[in-house]
Amino acid sequence: RLLVEELLGVRLDRGALVIEPRLPTTWPGVEITYRHRGQSWVIFVSRGERLTLVNEQIINDHRIPLTITGGPQRVQVWR
């Protein structure tokens, strides 16, 4: 849990998933699967201009609502 929260910057905040990665400079990116209350989130973190997508939809406030249901959700984060 420490690795996910500190290095990858994945945390829960008021019903939303917030991702603020702190990747080592030698890492181009990372992929993780995050599970919360039976729902899976496949998260891809890459370097680039700040952008967050969930299932190819832009999330303007970068807070991923955990109310999305169904199969695994695809999250792409650029920072």
Short mmCIF file of N, CA, C and O in Angstrom, two decimals:
data_model
loop_
_atom_site.label_atom_id
_atom_site.label_comp_id
_atom_site.label_asym_id
_atom_site.label_seq_id
_atom_site.Cartn_x
_atom_site.Cartn_y
_atom_site.Cartn_z
N ARG A 1 0.82 -1.20 0.00
CA ARG A 1 0.00 0.00 0.00
C ARG A 1 0.87 1.26 0.00
O ARG A 1 0.54 2.25 -0.66
N LEU A 2 1.97 1.23 0.74
CA LEU A 2 2.86 2.38 0.79
C LEU A 2 3.41 2.73 -0.59
O LEU A 2 3.45 3.90 -0.98
N LEU A 3 3.79 1.72 -1.36
CA LEU A 3 4.31 1.93 -2.71
C LEU A 3 3.26 2.61 -3.59
O LEU A 3 3.54 3.58 -4.28
N VAL A 4 2.03 2.12 -3.54
CA VAL A 4 0.95 2.67 -4.36
C VAL A 4 0.66 4.11 -3.96
O VAL A 4 0.51 4.99 -4.81
N GLU A 5 0.58 4.37 -2.66
CA GLU A 5 0.20 5.71 -2.21
C GLU A 5 1.33 6.73 -2.34
O GLU A 5 1.07 7.87 -2.70
N GLU A 6 2.54 6.35 -2.04
CA GLU A 6 3.64 7.31 -2.06
C GLU A 6 4.30 7.45 -3.43
O GLU A 6 4.43 8.55 -3.94
N LEU A 7 4.73 6.37 -4.02
CA LEU A 7 5.45 6.43 -5.28
C LEU A 7 4.52 6.72 -6.46
O LEU A 7 4.79 7.58 -7.29
N LEU A 8 3.40 6.00 -6.50
CA LEU A 8 2.47 6.18 -7.61
C LEU A 8 1.47 7.29 -7.35
O LEU A 8 0.78 7.73 -8.26
N GLY A 9 1.36 7.74 -6.11
CA GLY A 9 0.49 8.85 -5.78
C GLY A 9 -0.98 8.55 -5.92
O GLY A 9 -1.79 9.43 -6.19
N VAL A 10 -1.38 7.29 -5.77
CA VAL A 10 -2.78 6.89 -5.87
C VAL A 10 -3.39 6.95 -4.48
O VAL A 10 -2.90 6.31 -3.55
N ARG A 11 -4.47 7.72 -4.35
CA ARG A 11 -5.13 7.83 -3.04
C ARG A 11 -6.61 8.09 -3.23
O ARG A 11 -7.06 8.55 -4.28
N LEU A 12 -7.37 7.76 -2.18
CA LEU A 12 -8.79 8.04 -2.17
C LEU A 12 -9.02 9.39 -1.50
O LEU A 12 -8.38 9.70 -0.49
N ASP A 13 -9.94 10.16 -2.06
CA ASP A 13 -10.26 11.46 -1.49
C ASP A 13 -11.73 11.76 -1.74
O ASP A 13 -12.12 12.00 -2.88
N ARG A 14 -12.53 11.70 -0.70
CA ARG A 14 -13.96 12.03 -0.77
C ARG A 14 -14.68 11.35 -1.94
O ARG A 14 -15.31 12.00 -2.76
N GLY A 15 -14.56 10.04 -2.02
CA GLY A 15 -15.28 9.28 -3.03
C GLY A 15 -14.67 9.32 -4.42
O GLY A 15 -15.33 8.93 -5.38
N ALA A 16 -13.45 9.80 -4.53
CA ALA A 16 -12.78 9.85 -5.84
C ALA A 16 -11.37 9.29 -5.72
O ALA A 16 -10.76 9.31 -4.66
N LEU A 17 -10.87 8.79 -6.82
CA LEU A 17 -9.50 8.32 -6.91
C LEU A 17 -8.67 9.48 -7.46
O LEU A 17 -9.01 10.06 -8.50
N VAL A 18 -7.62 9.83 -6.76
CA VAL A 18 -6.73 10.91 -7.17
C VAL A 18 -5.36 10.29 -7.45
O VAL A 18 -4.85 9.51 -6.65
N ILE A 19 -4.77 10.64 -8.59
CA ILE A 19 -3.47 10.09 -8.97
C ILE A 19 -2.50 11.23 -9.22
O ILE A 19 -2.67 12.01 -10.14
N GLU A 20 -1.50 11.34 -8.35
CA GLU A 20 -0.45 12.35 -8.47
C GLU A 20 0.90 11.64 -8.36
O GLU A 20 1.51 11.61 -7.30
N PRO A 21 1.36 11.02 -9.46
CA PRO A 21 2.55 10.18 -9.40
C PRO A 21 3.83 10.95 -9.10
O PRO A 21 3.97 12.12 -9.45
N ARG A 22 4.73 10.25 -8.44
CA ARG A 22 6.08 10.75 -8.14
C ARG A 22 7.07 9.70 -8.63
O ARG A 22 7.81 9.12 -7.83
N LEU A 23 7.05 9.43 -9.91
CA LEU A 23 7.88 8.37 -10.47
C LEU A 23 9.35 8.78 -10.48
O LEU A 23 9.67 9.95 -10.68
N PRO A 24 10.24 7.80 -10.30
CA PRO A 24 11.67 8.09 -10.48
C PRO A 24 11.91 8.61 -11.90
O PRO A 24 11.22 8.21 -12.85
N THR A 25 12.85 9.50 -12.05
CA THR A 25 13.11 10.12 -13.36
C THR A 25 13.49 9.11 -14.44
O THR A 25 13.30 9.39 -15.62
N THR A 26 13.99 7.96 -14.06
CA THR A 26 14.40 6.95 -15.05
C THR A 26 13.23 6.09 -15.53
O THR A 26 13.40 5.32 -16.47
N TRP A 27 12.07 6.23 -14.91
CA TRP A 27 10.89 5.46 -15.32
C TRP A 27 10.08 6.24 -16.35
O TRP A 27 9.65 7.36 -16.08
N PRO A 28 9.83 5.67 -17.53
CA PRO A 28 8.99 6.37 -18.51
C PRO A 28 7.51 6.31 -18.14
O PRO A 28 6.72 7.15 -18.56
N GLY A 29 7.14 5.32 -17.36
CA GLY A 29 5.74 5.17 -16.95
C GLY A 29 5.57 3.88 -16.18
O GLY A 29 6.53 3.16 -15.91
N VAL A 30 4.32 3.60 -15.83
CA VAL A 30 4.02 2.40 -15.05
C VAL A 30 2.56 2.02 -15.28
O VAL A 30 1.74 2.87 -15.63
N GLU A 31 2.25 0.74 -15.12
CA GLU A 31 0.89 0.25 -15.20
C GLU A 31 0.57 -0.53 -13.93
O GLU A 31 1.39 -1.35 -13.50
N ILE A 32 -0.58 -0.25 -13.33
CA ILE A 32 -1.00 -0.99 -12.14
C ILE A 32 -2.49 -1.31 -12.27
O ILE A 32 -3.20 -0.66 -13.04
N THR A 33 -2.92 -2.30 -11.53
CA THR A 33 -4.35 -2.57 -11.38
C THR A 33 -4.71 -2.26 -9.94
O THR A 33 -4.10 -2.79 -9.01
N TYR A 34 -5.68 -1.38 -9.78
CA TYR A 34 -6.13 -0.95 -8.46
C TYR A 34 -7.54 -1.49 -8.26
O TYR A 34 -8.38 -1.37 -9.14
N ARG A 35 -7.79 -2.10 -7.11
CA ARG A 35 -9.11 -2.65 -6.83
C ARG A 35 -9.72 -1.93 -5.63
O ARG A 35 -9.06 -1.74 -4.62
N HIS A 36 -10.99 -1.55 -5.79
CA HIS A 36 -11.71 -0.87 -4.71
C HIS A 36 -13.15 -1.35 -4.71
O HIS A 36 -13.86 -1.19 -5.71
N ARG A 37 -13.55 -1.99 -3.63
CA ARG A 37 -14.93 -2.48 -3.46
C ARG A 37 -15.42 -3.30 -4.66
O ARG A 37 -16.50 -3.06 -5.20
N GLY A 38 -14.60 -4.23 -5.10
CA GLY A 38 -14.98 -5.13 -6.18
C GLY A 38 -14.81 -4.59 -7.58
O GLY A 38 -15.02 -5.30 -8.55
N GLN A 39 -14.45 -3.33 -7.72
CA GLN A 39 -14.24 -2.71 -9.04
C GLN A 39 -12.75 -2.65 -9.34
O GLN A 39 -11.96 -2.30 -8.46
N SER A 40 -12.36 -2.98 -10.56
CA SER A 40 -10.96 -2.91 -10.97
C SER A 40 -10.71 -1.67 -11.83
O SER A 40 -11.53 -1.31 -12.68
N TRP A 41 -9.58 -1.06 -11.59
CA TRP A 41 -9.14 0.12 -12.35
C TRP A 41 -7.75 -0.20 -12.89
O TRP A 41 -6.82 -0.39 -12.12
N VAL A 42 -7.60 -0.28 -14.21
CA VAL A 42 -6.30 -0.49 -14.83
C VAL A 42 -5.74 0.89 -15.13
O VAL A 42 -6.32 1.64 -15.92
N ILE A 43 -4.66 1.23 -14.45
CA ILE A 43 -4.13 2.60 -14.49
C ILE A 43 -2.79 2.61 -15.21
O ILE A 43 -1.87 1.87 -14.84
N PHE A 44 -2.69 3.44 -16.23
CA PHE A 44 -1.45 3.65 -16.98
C PHE A 44 -0.98 5.06 -16.67
O PHE A 44 -1.71 6.02 -16.89
N VAL A 45 0.22 5.19 -16.16
CA VAL A 45 0.80 6.50 -15.85
C VAL A 45 1.98 6.71 -16.79
O VAL A 45 2.86 5.85 -16.89
N SER A 46 2.00 7.84 -17.49
CA SER A 46 3.09 8.18 -18.41
C SER A 46 3.51 9.62 -18.20
O SER A 46 2.77 10.42 -17.63
N ARG A 47 4.66 9.94 -18.70
CA ARG A 47 5.12 11.33 -18.63
C ARG A 47 4.53 12.11 -19.80
O ARG A 47 4.36 11.59 -20.88
N GLY A 48 4.19 13.37 -19.54
CA GLY A 48 3.63 14.21 -20.59
C GLY A 48 2.81 15.33 -19.99
O GLY A 48 2.80 15.54 -18.78
N GLU A 49 2.13 16.06 -20.87
CA GLU A 49 1.27 17.16 -20.42
C GLU A 49 0.15 16.63 -19.54
O GLU A 49 -0.41 15.56 -19.80
N ARG A 50 -0.21 17.35 -18.51
CA ARG A 50 -1.20 16.91 -17.52
C ARG A 50 -2.56 16.61 -18.18
O ARG A 50 -3.20 17.50 -18.74
N LEU A 51 -2.94 15.33 -18.13
CA LEU A 51 -4.19 14.88 -18.72
C LEU A 51 -4.62 13.61 -18.01
O LEU A 51 -3.79 12.77 -17.68
N THR A 52 -5.94 13.48 -17.77
CA THR A 52 -6.50 12.27 -17.17
C THR A 52 -7.67 11.81 -18.02
O THR A 52 -8.57 12.60 -18.31
N LEU A 53 -7.65 10.55 -18.42
CA LEU A 53 -8.74 9.94 -19.18
C LEU A 53 -9.26 8.73 -18.44
O LEU A 53 -8.47 7.96 -17.88
N VAL A 54 -10.57 8.53 -18.43
CA VAL A 54 -11.19 7.31 -17.94
C VAL A 54 -12.04 6.77 -19.08
O VAL A 54 -12.95 7.46 -19.56
N ASN A 55 -11.70 5.57 -19.53
CA ASN A 55 -12.40 4.97 -20.67
C ASN A 55 -12.47 5.95 -21.85
O ASN A 55 -13.51 6.13 -22.46
N GLU A 56 -11.34 6.61 -22.08
CA GLU A 56 -11.15 7.56 -23.19
C GLU A 56 -11.94 8.86 -23.07
O GLU A 56 -12.04 9.62 -24.02
N GLN A 57 -12.50 9.13 -21.88
CA GLN A 57 -13.20 10.39 -21.63
C GLN A 57 -12.33 11.28 -20.75
O GLN A 57 -11.80 10.81 -19.72
N ILE A 58 -12.18 12.55 -21.11
CA ILE A 58 -11.36 13.48 -20.34
C ILE A 58 -12.02 13.77 -19.00
O ILE A 58 -13.21 14.04 -18.92
N ILE A 59 -11.21 13.72 -17.95
CA ILE A 59 -11.63 14.08 -16.60
C ILE A 59 -10.94 15.41 -16.28
O ILE A 59 -9.74 15.44 -15.99
N ASN A 60 -11.68 16.50 -16.37
CA ASN A 60 -11.09 17.84 -16.24
C ASN A 60 -10.50 18.14 -14.88
O ASN A 60 -9.48 18.81 -14.79
N ASP A 61 -11.14 17.68 -13.81
CA ASP A 61 -10.61 18.00 -12.48
C ASP A 61 -9.62 16.95 -11.98
O ASP A 61 -9.13 17.04 -10.86
N HIS A 62 -9.33 15.94 -12.80
CA HIS A 62 -8.36 14.89 -12.50
C HIS A 62 -8.75 14.04 -11.29
O HIS A 62 -7.94 13.35 -10.73
N ARG A 63 -10.02 14.10 -10.87
CA ARG A 63 -10.56 13.29 -9.78
C ARG A 63 -11.45 12.22 -10.43
O ARG A 63 -12.44 12.56 -11.06
N ILE A 64 -11.09 10.97 -10.25
CA ILE A 64 -11.79 9.87 -10.91
C ILE A 64 -12.91 9.38 -10.01
O ILE A 64 -12.65 8.86 -8.92
N PRO A 65 -14.17 9.57 -10.42
CA PRO A 65 -15.28 9.16 -9.56
C PRO A 65 -15.33 7.64 -9.42
O PRO A 65 -15.26 6.92 -10.41
N LEU A 66 -15.46 7.17 -8.19
CA LEU A 66 -15.51 5.73 -7.95
C LEU A 66 -16.91 5.17 -8.11
O LEU A 66 -17.17 4.02 -7.79
N THR A 67 -17.82 5.97 -8.64
CA THR A 67 -19.19 5.52 -8.87
C THR A 67 -19.35 4.81 -10.21
O THR A 67 -20.40 4.23 -10.48
N ILE A 68 -18.32 4.82 -11.04
CA ILE A 68 -18.36 4.13 -12.33
C ILE A 68 -18.37 2.63 -12.05
O ILE A 68 -17.58 2.14 -11.25
N THR A 69 -19.26 1.90 -12.70
CA THR A 69 -19.35 0.46 -12.48
C THR A 69 -19.20 -0.29 -13.79
O THR A 69 -19.17 0.31 -14.86
N GLY A 70 -19.15 -1.58 -13.70
CA GLY A 70 -19.00 -2.42 -14.88
C GLY A 70 -17.68 -3.15 -14.83
O GLY A 70 -17.08 -3.32 -13.77
N GLY A 71 -17.19 -3.54 -15.98
CA GLY A 71 -15.93 -4.26 -16.06
C GLY A 71 -14.77 -3.37 -15.66
O GLY A 71 -14.96 -2.25 -15.22
N PRO A 72 -13.55 -3.86 -15.84
CA PRO A 72 -12.38 -3.06 -15.48
C PRO A 72 -12.41 -1.70 -16.20
O PRO A 72 -12.72 -1.63 -17.39
N GLN A 73 -12.11 -0.66 -15.48
CA GLN A 73 -12.07 0.70 -16.03
C GLN A 73 -10.65 1.02 -16.44
O GLN A 73 -9.70 0.73 -15.72
N ARG A 74 -10.50 1.64 -17.59
CA ARG A 74 -9.18 1.99 -18.11
C ARG A 74 -8.90 3.46 -17.79
O ARG A 74 -9.63 4.35 -18.22
N VAL A 75 -7.84 3.68 -17.05
CA VAL A 75 -7.44 5.04 -16.64
C VAL A 75 -6.08 5.34 -17.24
O VAL A 75 -5.16 4.54 -17.12
N GLN A 76 -5.96 6.49 -17.90
CA GLN A 76 -4.68 6.94 -18.45
C GLN A 76 -4.36 8.30 -17.83
O GLN A 76 -5.20 9.20 -17.84
N VAL A 77 -3.16 8.40 -17.31
CA VAL A 77 -2.73 9.62 -16.63
C VAL A 77 -1.39 10.05 -17.21
O VAL A 77 -0.46 9.24 -17.31
N TRP A 78 -1.30 11.31 -17.60
CA TRP A 78 -0.04 11.90 -18.04
C TRP A 78 0.31 13.02 -17.07
O TRP A 78 -0.52 13.85 -16.77
N ARG A 79 1.55 13.02 -16.62
CA ARG A 79 2.01 14.07 -15.71
C ARG A 79 3.45 14.41 -16.03
O ARG A 79 4.29 13.65 -16.18
#
